[in-house]
């Protein structure tokens, strides 16, 4: 727990340092706005002081100067421009920081790959990328500037107040120094309440997304009312925790109000007593000076506490950042890998793949998923991994894709350990086709060109012909421009698989990984898809994981797996 708190604190400090550079313009505008506000307070104090002295009968001492009436609107315009500039700079700082953080989080998720989804719900990941990053807008746009202004602003205001009324500056400084203690007291509760609120929101989002995905099963099982009630309970928990956050935030603001009221009372009593004592001796220029100075000190109180109030309002944003840090720090780190020169220049038929005594365990309680697995696939040849579900075929695929790393042993590409290949280079070397291809909502053309957006019409036509997409394309209403739904809605399983094969043709990678590519197809469609895959496999290093009897169509080596072990081999694998 202590290490977790230290990690959150270090992450928050790092983000604050990164955000201060972008927030310099906000801080500068805020300080200039405070100076303009003090100038306006002095203008008002001069006018009111002369009016009060004139009301007492000292006409000579109370002659109204004209400059406050000219300076006050000029300062008002300057202050408005400063506030506009500060708001625009704060918004820009928030946008830049969120863009940077969202890129880092997405890189971490991509680094974790499917292995991350085994331990983290997709709804939680979506919440981190969207909601938690978005909630940090206030941290960079409000808290980071406020963390500087709450010290610099009051100190800047104390200078003119101290020159005009030293005793008032002492009182303001003492009352202002008491505010951080109240903020720290309530801030601890705010941080805890905010983390709990984020946790409740994440649980609600994950549950809602999970239920939406399985809504057909829920309806068919007659569990609609039960799931509605559970979602309602989760929403109620979020409401309760949100109200706790608001209560703590109101208490935090009340501590500043108390300090400001005390400052008002002390200044009013002490300065008022001094003014009354001087008034008793008769009107004089000294009385005018005391009245103006006393009014100026009173009018400076709201300006003095404004940066402190800004810090209190932004403290909730800091709590949001700490809550987001808890989830972001759980993501895998993006490790820098050394560049393997050969990985960027391999030929289409030049990659040799080998497993050297590889072992891997997902869950120690369930035993190893792979245990001392070794095999070799020469460049341009095919290896069939056969075995029942749970034999370890998909684990081998994830190792080859770089989503996980061996706990012992090595995975080698052309003799180089897979861990030494940068992700971009590995992505160019490998194509993968799984059980159910990932298709996006959009046109067929966009889905196929996803593998190579800059492909020309000739390359696209060759891919369509080689994957036999042209056989069913005329039956679609708009050909390649036909719109399909997310997940391939509107296409049959065989048609969707051919789209994936066309992608692989366009990518033209030297290594082809096939993970149960015909698992959910009928025999006739399966045979047709395997024929397309055979054409795709020519000249490539192919690793096919399947338990289909139709795998005999692929000639080459064969490794039979059982409970993560190699039980038999055919060929020289």
C-alpha positions as semicolon CSV with decimal commas, in nm:
position;residue;x (nm);y (nm);z (nm)
1;X;0,000;0,000;0,000
2;X;0,286;0,237;0,089
3;X;0,459;0,165;-0,242
4;X;0,134;0,229;-0,429
5;X;0,087;0,567;-0,259
6;X;0,448;0,660;-0,335
7;X;0,401;0,561;-0,701
8;X;0,084;0,772;-0,726
9;X;0,258;1,067;-0,562
10;X;0,558;1,039;-0,796
11;X;0,332;1,012;-1,102
12;X;0,136;1,319;-0,994
13;X;0,457;1,518;-0,940
14;X;0,589;1,412;-1,279
15;X;0,269;1,524;-1,452
16;X;0,280;1,854;-1,261
17;X;0,635;1,920;-1,383
18;X;0,538;1,838;-1,739
19;X;0,228;2,058;-1,715
20;X;0,398;2,367;-1,567
21;X;0,580;2,450;-1,888
22;X;0,253;2,467;-2,081
23;X;0,090;2,656;-1,792
24;X;0,342;2,943;-1,782
25;X;0,115;3,161;-1,992
26;X;-0,176;3,088;-1,755
27;X;0,036;3,182;-1,452
28;X;0,161;3,502;-1,615
29;X;-0,190;3,607;-1,713
30;X;-0,316;3,528;-1,362
31;X;-0,049;3,740;-1,194
32;X;-0,114;4,030;-1,429
33;X;-0,488;3,997;-1,358
34;X;-0,420;4,013;-0,983
35;X;-0,215;4,332;-1,028
36;X;-0,495;4,482;-1,234
37;X;-0,744;4,387;-0,960
38;X;-0,528;4,555;-0,694
39;X;-0,509;4,863;-0,915
40;X;-0,888;4,870;-0,940
41;X;-0,913;4,833;-0,562
42;X;-0,686;5,134;-0,518
43;X;-0,899;5,339;-0,760
44;X;-1,217;5,252;-0,570
45;X;-1,049;5,322;-0,234
46;X;-0,936;5,666;-0,351
47;X;-1,285;5,760;-0,474
48;X;-1,464;5,629;-0,164
49;X;-1,204;5,782;0,069
50;X;-1,250;6,127;-0,079
51;X;-1,628;6,082;-0,068
52;X;-1,625;5,986;0,301
53;X;-1,392;6,270;0,398
54;X;-1,602;6,515;0,195
55;X;-1,911;6,389;0,372
56;X;-1,736;6,476;0,704
57;X;-1,687;6,834;0,583
58;X;-1,319;6,848;0,486
59;X;-1,378;6,971;0,132
60;X;-1,020;7,071;0,063
61;X;-0,881;6,733;0,162
62;X;-1,157;6,550;-0,023
63;X;-1,122;6,707;-0,368
64;X;-1,205;6,435;-0,616
65;X;-0,917;6,340;-0,849
66;X;-1,009;6,251;-1,207
67;X;-0,749;5,979;-1,271
68;X;-0,933;5,692;-1,089
69;X;-1,228;5,731;-1,325
70;X;-0,998;5,690;-1,625
71;X;-0,770;5,422;-1,482
72;X;-1,044;5,193;-1,347
73;X;-1,206;5,107;-1,686
74;X;-0,863;5,068;-1,847
75;X;-0,765;4,817;-1,576
76;X;-1,103;4,643;-1,617
77;X;-1,035;4,593;-1,989
78;X;-0,681;4,472;-1,915
79;X;-0,812;4,227;-1,657
80;X;-1,076;4,093;-1,895
81;X;-0,811;4,036;-2,161
82;X;-0,589;3,858;-1,906
83;X;-0,876;3,630;-1,802
84;X;-0,954;3,547;-2,164
85;X;-0,588;3,474;-2,233
86;X;-0,563;3,257;-1,920
87;X;-0,874;3,055;-2,011
88;X;-0,751;2,996;-2,365
89;X;-0,403;2,898;-2,247
90;X;-0,550;2,666;-1,982
91;X;-0,770;2,495;-2,240
92;X;-0,474;2,451;-2,474
93;X;-0,257;2,313;-2,193
94;X;-0,530;2,062;-2,107
95;X;-0,566;1,954;-2,470
96;X;-0,192;1,902;-2,516
97;X;-0,154;1,709;-2,192
98;X;-0,454;1,485;-2,260
99;X;-0,327;1,412;-2,611
100;X;0,014;1,315;-2,469
101;X;-0,132;1,099;-2,193
102;X;-0,383;0,930;-2,420
103;X;-0,100;0,837;-2,657
104;X;0,102;0,694;-2,368
105;X;-0,194;0,495;-2,236
106;X;-0,281;0,357;-2,579
107;X;0,083;0,258;-2,628
108;X;0,073;0,075;-2,294
109;X;-0,248;-0,107;-2,391
110;X;-0,102;-0,206;-2,727
111;X;0,214;-0,323;-2,551
112;X;0,005;-0,545;-2,323
113;X;-0,196;-0,678;-2,617
114;X;-0,444;-0,962;-2,561
115;X;-0,252;-1,065;-2,248
116;X;-0,371;-0,740;-2,085
117;X;-0,734;-0,824;-2,163
118;X;-0,697;-1,149;-1,971
119;X;-0,657;-0,956;-1,646
120;X;-0,828;-0,623;-1,723
121;X;-1,186;-0,582;-1,843
122;X;-1,221;-0,404;-2,177
123;X;-1,471;-0,165;-2,014
124;X;-1,205;-0,064;-1,762
125;X;-0,954;0,002;-2,041
126;X;-1,212;0,207;-2,231
127;X;-1,281;0,405;-1,913
128;X;-0,910;0,479;-1,867
129;X;-0,856;0,591;-2,227
130;X;-1,171;0,805;-2,245
131;X;-1,312;0,911;-1,909
132;X;-1,009;0,911;-1,684
133;X;-0,787;1,091;-1,933
134;X;-1,067;1,339;-2,006
135;X;-1,111;1,404;-1,633
136;X;-0,748;1,521;-1,619
137;X;-0,835;1,833;-1,818
138;X;-0,888;2,024;-1,493
139;X;-0,562;1,894;-1,347
140;X;-0,353;2,048;-1,626
141;X;-0,578;2,345;-1,701
142;X;-0,664;2,450;-1,343
143;X;-0,465;2,267;-1,076
144;X;-0,115;2,307;-1,223
145;X;-0,149;2,688;-1,268
146;X;-0,328;2,718;-0,932
147;X;-0,046;2,529;-0,758
148;X;0,183;2,819;-0,856
149;X;-0,062;3,109;-0,830
150;X;-0,175;3,028;-0,475
151;X;0,171;3,128;-0,353
152;X;0,283;3,381;-0,613
153;X;-0,052;3,567;-0,628
154;X;-0,094;3,646;-0,255
155;X;0,276;3,735;-0,218
156;X;0,244;3,977;-0,511
157;X;-0,064;4,137;-0,353
158;X;0,103;4,169;-0,012
159;X;0,369;4,400;-0,160
160;X;0,141;4,700;-0,240
161;X;-0,075;4,631;0,066
162;X;0,237;4,627;0,286
163;X;0,353;4,957;0,138
164;X;0,019;5,126;0,202
165;X;-0,084;4,949;0,525
166;X;0,185;4,724;0,685
167;X;-0,045;4,605;0,962
168;X;-0,305;4,492;0,709
169;X;-0,039;4,296;0,520
170;X;0,057;4,120;0,842
171;X;-0,305;4,025;0,911
172;X;-0,364;3,902;0,557
173;X;-0,045;3,698;0,564
174;X;-0,140;3,532;0,895
175;X;-0,493;3,446;0,778
176;X;-0,363;3,324;0,443
177;X;-0,106;3,100;0,611
178;X;-0,386;2,923;0,801
179;X;-0,564;2,821;0,479
180;X;-0,321;2,544;0,367
181;X;-0,377;2,360;0,697
182;X;-0,750;2,343;0,632
183;X;-0,690;2,247;0,272
184;X;-0,456;1,965;0,374
185;X;-0,706;1,839;0,633
186;X;-0,997;1,823;0,391
187;X;-0,776;1,740;0,092
188;X;-0,686;1,398;0,232
189;X;-1,054;1,311;0,258
190;X;-1,119;1,451;-0,089
191;X;-0,845;1,235;-0,244
192;X;-0,980;0,918;-0,081
193;X;-1,340;1,002;-0,174
194;X;-1,239;1,079;-0,532
195;X;-1,052;0,749;-0,574
196;X;-1,353;0,561;-0,440
197;X;-1,580;0,752;-0,676
198;X;-1,359;0,666;-0,975
199;X;-1,359;0,301;-0,867
200;X;-1,740;0,299;-0,851
201;X;-1,764;0,467;-1,192
202;X;-1,523;0,214;-1,344
203;X;-1,722;-0,077;-1,203
204;X;-2,044;0,067;-1,342
205;X;-1,890;0,123;-1,687
206;X;-1,737;-0,225;-1,699
207;X;-2,064;-0,388;-1,589
208;X;-2,269;-0,187;-1,838
209;X;-2,036;-0,266;-2,131
210;X;-2,026;-0,633;-2,034
211;X;-2,406;-0,654;-2,019
212;X;-2,446;-0,473;-2,350
213;X;-2,214;-0,726;-2,515
214;X;-2,415;-1,015;-2,371
215;X;-2,761;-0,863;-2,399
216;X;-2,891;-1,144;-2,622
217;X;-2,788;-1,407;-2,367
218;X;-2,941;-1,205;-2,081
219;X;-3,276;-1,172;-2,261
220;X;-3,289;-1,537;-2,365
221;X;-3,204;-1,648;-2,009
222;X;-3,481;-1,429;-1,864
223;X;-3,238;-1,235;-1,641
224;X;-3,332;-0,887;-1,762
225;X;-3,485;-0,773;-1,431
226;X;-3,192;-0,908;-1,227
227;X;-2,933;-0,733;-1,439
228;X;-3,137;-0,410;-1,439
229;X;-3,146;-0,419;-1,060
230;X;-2,771;-0,479;-1,038
231;X;-2,697;-0,193;-1,275
232;X;-2,924;0,025;-1,062
233;X;-2,731;-0,074;-0,748
234;X;-2,402;0,013;-0,917
235;X;-2,542;0,349;-1,028
236;X;-2,665;0,419;-0,674
237;X;-2,319;0,341;-0,535
238;X;-2,171;0,590;-0,780
239;X;-2,426;0,855;-0,671
240;X;-2,345;0,807;-0,302
241;X;-1,972;0,829;-0,358
242;X;-2,011;1,137;-0,579
243;X;-2,209;1,313;-0,304
244;X;-1,931;1,233;-0,056
245;X;-1,682;1,401;-0,288
246;X;-1,904;1,711;-0,309
247;X;-1,944;1,729;0,070
248;X;-1,570;1,724;0,122
249;X;-1,525;1,986;-0,152
250;X;-1,776;2,220;0,019
251;X;-1,593;2,184;0,352
252;X;-1,266;2,268;0,180
253;X;-1,417;2,588;0,039
254;X;-1,561;2,677;0,380
255;X;-1,212;2,688;0,535
256;X;-1,118;2,974;0,299
257;X;-1,441;3,160;0,373
258;X;-1,367;3,141;0,746
259;X;-1,014;3,278;0,699
260;X;-1,143;3,560;0,477
261;X;-1,415;3,658;0,727
262;X;-1,158;3,668;1,010
263;X;-0,934;3,894;0,798
264;X;-1,228;4,127;0,722
265;X;-1,324;4,154;1,088
266;X;-0,971;4,220;1,212
267;X;-0,904;4,482;0,946
268;X;-1,239;4,653;0,997
269;X;-1,199;4,667;1,375
270;X;-0,836;4,783;1,384
271;X;-0,853;5,028;1,092
272;X;-1,193;5,155;1,200
273;X;-1,063;5,225;1,552
274;X;-0,766;5,414;1,407
275;X;-0,988;5,622;1,176
276;X;-1,227;5,710;1,459
277;X;-0,938;5,819;1,679
278;X;-0,805;6,049;1,408
279;X;-1,153;6,182;1,329
280;X;-1,192;6,291;1,690
281;X;-0,896;6,527;1,648
282;X;-1,060;6,691;1,348
283;X;-1,042;6,659;0,966
284;X;-0,691;6,652;0,819
285;X;-0,502;6,514;0,515
286;X;-0,371;6,236;0,740
287;X;-0,728;6,123;0,799
288;X;-0,782;6,100;0,422
289;X;-0,472;5,885;0,389
290;X;-0,583;5,652;0,671
291;X;-0,932;5,615;0,525
292;X;-0,800;5,539;0,177
293;X;-0,545;5,292;0,314
294;X;-0,807;5,118;0,528
295;X;-1,052;5,090;0,238
296;X;-0,774;4,963;0,011
297;X;-0,681;4,693;0,263
298;X;-1,045;4,580;0,289
299;X;-1,093;4,577;-0,088
300;X;-0,769;4,380;-0,129
301;X;-0,898;4,092;0,088
302;X;-1,102;3,922;-0,192
303;X;-0,811;3,965;-0,432
304;X;-0,569;3,816;-0,179
305;X;-0,784;3,507;-0,123
306;X;-0,885;3,460;-0,489
307;X;-0,576;3,247;-0,578
308;X;-0,631;3,043;-0,261
309;X;-0,993;2,988;-0,360
310;X;-0,876;2,886;-0,708
311;X;-0,650;2,627;-0,547
312;X;-0,940;2,493;-0,339
313;X;-1,162;2,466;-0,645
314;X;-0,884;2,289;-0,836
315;X;-0,799;2,053;-0,549
316;X;-1,072;1,822;-0,672
317;X;-0,891;1,807;-1,006
318;X;-0,578;1,690;-0,825
319;X;-0,783;1,418;-0,656
320;X;-0,908;1,312;-0,999
321;X;-0,549;1,287;-1,118
322;X;-0,458;1,063;-0,824
323;X;-0,758;0,843;-0,899
324;X;-0,658;0,818;-1,264
325;X;-0,298;0,741;-1,167
326;X;-0,413;0,429;-0,983
327;X;-0,548;0,281;-1,307
328;X;-0,280;0,415;-1,541
329;X;0,004;0,279;-1,328
330;X;-0,150;-0,069;-1,350
331;X;-0,092;-0,071;-1,726
332;X;0,227;-0,230;-1,860
333;X;0,520;-0,001;-1,921
334;X;0,623;0,071;-2,278
335;X;0,973;-0,072;-2,284
336;X;1,228;0,055;-2,532
337;X;1,363;-0,228;-2,745
338;X;1,689;-0,220;-2,937
339;X;1,648;-0,215;-3,312
340;X;1,721;-0,538;-3,500
341;X;1,855;-0,421;-3,835
342;X;1,766;-0,739;-4,023
343;X;1,405;-0,723;-3,910
344;X;1,348;-0,420;-4,128
345;X;1,494;-0,565;-4,446
346;X;1,395;-0,935;-4,449
347;X;1,276;-1,073;-4,780
348;X;0,929;-1,213;-4,833
349;X;1,062;-1,569;-4,819
350;X;1,351;-1,521;-4,579
351;X;1,232;-1,561;-4,217
352;X;1,316;-1,868;-4,013
353;X;1,113;-1,915;-3,695
354;X;1,222;-2,127;-3,398
355;X;1,110;-2,206;-3,042
356;X;1,404;-2,294;-2,816
357;X;1,289;-2,473;-2,497
358;X;1,003;-2,228;-2,436
359;X;0,787;-2,243;-2,122
360;X;0,504;-2,013;-2,018
361;X;0,242;-2,014;-1,740
362;X;-0,069;-1,797;-1,731
363;X;-0,191;-1,910;-1,388
364;X;0,029;-2,121;-1,155
365;X;-0,282;-2,284;-1,010
366;X;-0,370;-2,427;-1,353
367;X;-0,022;-2,540;-1,443
368;X;0,199;-2,439;-1,736
369;X;0,039;-2,347;-2,069
370;X;0,363;-2,443;-2,247
371;X;0,640;-2,662;-2,108
372;X;0,980;-2,698;-2,279
373;X;0,842;-2,655;-2,631
374;X;1,097;-2,657;-2,913
375;X;1,051;-2,658;-3,291
376;X;1,193;-2,497;-3,604
377;X;1,020;-2,369;-3,918
378;X;1,266;-2,301;-4,204
379;X;1,204;-1,997;-4,420
380;X;0,924;-2,049;-4,669
381;X;0,793;-2,372;-4,510
382;X;0,476;-2,457;-4,320
383;X;0,426;-2,591;-3,967
384;X;0,090;-2,725;-3,848
385;X;0,030;-2,706;-3,472
386;X;-0,233;-2,966;-3,391
387;X;-0,408;-3,041;-3,065
388;X;-0,732;-3,008;-2,874
389;X;-0,850;-2,681;-2,720
390;X;-0,623;-2,586;-2,430
391;X;-0,321;-2,767;-2,574
392;X;-0,124;-2,438;-2,598
393;X;-0,169;-2,340;-2,964
394;X;-0,305;-1,989;-2,894
395;X;-0,031;-1,927;-2,637
396;X;0,229;-2,003;-2,905
397;X;0,054;-1,754;-3,135
398;X;0,062;-1,480;-2,871
399;X;0,431;-1,546;-2,814
400;X;0,498;-1,518;-3,188
401;X;0,301;-1,193;-3,204
402;X;0,508;-1,048;-2,920
403;X;0,209;-0,992;-2,689
404;X;0,374;-1,202;-2,418
405;X;0,733;-1,309;-2,355
406;X;0,861;-1,656;-2,260
407;X;0,923;-1,717;-1,892
408;X;1,206;-1,943;-2,001
409;X;1,354;-2,027;-2,338
410;X;1,364;-1,814;-2,652
411;X;1,152;-1,734;-2,957
412;X;1,381;-1,667;-3,253
413;X;1,329;-1,491;-3,586
414;X;1,626;-1,554;-3,814
415;X;1,825;-1,645;-3,503
416;X;1,747;-1,318;-3,323
417;X;1,540;-1,324;-2,999
418;X;1,194;-1,182;-3,055
419;X;1,237;-0,940;-2,762
420;X;1,511;-0,756;-2,954
421;X;1,282;-0,671;-3,246
422;X;1,109;-0,335;-3,220
423;X;0,728;-0,362;-3,239
424;X;0,703;-0,170;-3,568
425;X;0,952;-0,404;-3,735
426;X;0,775;-0,712;-3,599
427;X;0,442;-0,579;-3,724
428;X;0,583;-0,550;-4,077
429;X;0,722;-0,903;-4,065
430;X;0,409;-1,085;-3,941
431;X;0,051;-1,127;-4,067
432;X;-0,211;-1,292;-3,848
433;X;-0,553;-1,439;-3,926
434;X;-0,758;-1,562;-3,631
435;X;-1,084;-1,744;-3,571
436;X;-1,299;-1,436;-3,614
437;X;-1,151;-1,147;-3,811
438;X;-1,184;-0,798;-3,669
439;X;-1,391;-0,590;-3,909
440;X;-1,485;-0,229;-3,851
441;X;-1,804;-0,042;-3,931
442;X;-1,748;0,108;-4,275
443;X;-1,703;0,003;-4,634
444;X;-1,544;-0,322;-4,754
445;X;-1,280;-0,117;-4,933
446;X;-1,176;0,058;-4,609
447;X;-1,163;-0,273;-4,421
448;X;-0,935;-0,434;-4,679
449;X;-0,712;-0,128;-4,721
450;X;-0,665;-0,123;-4,344
451;X;-0,362;-0,348;-4,403
452;X;-0,206;-0,110;-4,655
453;X;-0,384;0,228;-4,689
454;X;-0,161;0,343;-4,976
455;X;-0,224;0,036;-5,196
456;X;-0,311;0,115;-5,558
457;X;-0,603;-0,031;-5,754
458;X;-0,388;-0,302;-5,913
459;X;-0,268;-0,431;-5,575
460;X;-0,623;-0,420;-5,442
461;X;-0,758;-0,614;-5,743
462;X;-0,488;-0,882;-5,704
463;X;-0,574;-0,922;-5,334
464;X;-0,947;-0,951;-5,411
465;X;-0,881;-1,215;-5,676
466;X;-0,632;-1,416;-5,468
467;X;-0,862;-1,419;-5,162
468;X;-1,165;-1,505;-5,382
469;X;-1,345;-1,192;-5,260
470;X;-1,437;-1,119;-5,622
471;X;-1,658;-1,431;-5,618
472;X;-1,917;-1,279;-5,382
473;X;-1,852;-0,911;-5,453
474;X;-2,109;-0,888;-5,740
475;X;-2,384;-1,006;-5,503
476;X;-2,329;-0,710;-5,269
477;X;-2,542;-0,399;-5,332
478;X;-2,254;-0,151;-5,371
479;X;-1,957;-0,379;-5,438
480;X;-1,646;-0,263;-5,253
481;X;-1,833;0,042;-5,126
482;X;-2,092;-0,172;-4,946
483;X;-2,123;-0,062;-4,584
484;X;-2,090;-0,333;-4,318
485;X;-2,151;-0,319;-3,946
486;X;-1,902;-0,358;-3,665
487;X;-1,769;-0,713;-3,641
488;X;-1,860;-0,785;-4,002
489;X;-2,236;-0,755;-3,956
490;X;-2,394;-0,818;-4,295
491;X;-2,136;-1,074;-4,410
492;X;-2,125;-1,449;-4,362
493;X;-1,842;-1,610;-4,167
494;X;-1,668;-1,727;-4,482
495;X;-1,698;-1,385;-4,647
496;X;-1,553;-1,213;-4,340
497;X;-1,263;-1,456;-4,336
498;X;-1,189;-1,383;-4,702
499;X;-1,171;-1,011;-4,617
500;X;-0,902;-1,100;-4,361
501;X;-0,716;-1,305;-4,622
502;X;-0,731;-1,013;-4,868
503;X;-0,576;-0,793;-4,599
504;X;-0,293;-1,044;-4,556
505;X;-0,234;-1,044;-4,934
506;X;-0,204;-0,665;-4,930
507;X;0,032;-0,664;-4,634
508;X;0,258;-0,923;-4,799
509;X;0,443;-1,011;-4,477
510;X;0,698;-1,296;-4,484
511;X;0,551;-1,473;-4,178
512;X;0,188;-1,587;-4,176
513;X;0,023;-1,696;-3,849
514;X;-0,311;-1,877;-3,880
515;X;-0,493;-1,933;-3,549
516;X;-0,793;-2,163;-3,606
517;X;-0,893;-1,966;-3,919
518;X;-1,184;-2,199;-4,005
519;X;-1,309;-2,283;-3,655
520;X;-1,669;-2,169;-3,708
521;X;-1,722;-2,250;-4,075
522;X;-1,920;-2,528;-4,239
523;X;-1,716;-2,798;-4,424
524;X;-1,774;-2,657;-4,772
525;X;-1,680;-2,302;-4,673
526;X;-1,387;-2,434;-4,471
527;X;-1,246;-2,614;-4,775
528;X;-1,284;-2,302;-4,989
529;X;-1,114;-2,080;-4,729
530;X;-0,827;-2,328;-4,691
531;X;-0,774;-2,315;-5,067
532;X;-0,739;-1,935;-5,047
533;X;-0,500;-1,972;-4,754
534;X;-0,290;-2,220;-4,952
535;X;-0,244;-1,961;-5,225
536;X;-0,153;-1,700;-4,962
537;X;0,102;-1,935;-4,800
538;X;0,316;-1,975;-5,111
539;X;0,666;-1,840;-5,046
540;X;0,590;-1,755;-4,682
541;X;0,682;-1,905;-4,347
542;X;0,346;-2,033;-4,219
543;X;0,245;-2,153;-3,873
544;X;-0,107;-2,294;-3,865
545;X;-0,278;-2,372;-3,532
546;X;-0,580;-2,594;-3,582
547;X;-0,757;-2,911;-3,482
548;X;-0,947;-2,928;-3,810
549;X;-0,924;-3,247;-4,016
550;X;-0,894;-3,030;-4,328
551;X;-0,546;-2,918;-4,216
552;X;-0,400;-3,198;-4,430
553;X;-0,441;-2,957;-4,723
554;X;-0,127;-2,782;-4,589
555;X;0,181;-2,986;-4,670
556;X;0,474;-2,946;-4,435
557;X;0,586;-3,016;-4,083
558;X;0,353;-3,103;-3,800
559;X;0,375;-3,076;-3,420
560;X;0,111;-3,235;-3,199
561;X;0,053;-3,066;-2,863
562;X;-0,115;-3,194;-2,548
563;X;-0,137;-2,999;-2,221
564;X;0,138;-2,764;-2,332
565;X;0,386;-3,036;-2,431
566;X;0,504;-3,165;-2,767
567;X;0,383;-3,525;-2,790
568;X;0,475;-3,605;-3,151
569;X;0,638;-3,458;-3,461
570;X;0,617;-3,517;-3,831
571;X;0,891;-3,393;-4,056
572;X;1,197;-3,227;-3,901
573;X;1,016;-2,979;-3,676
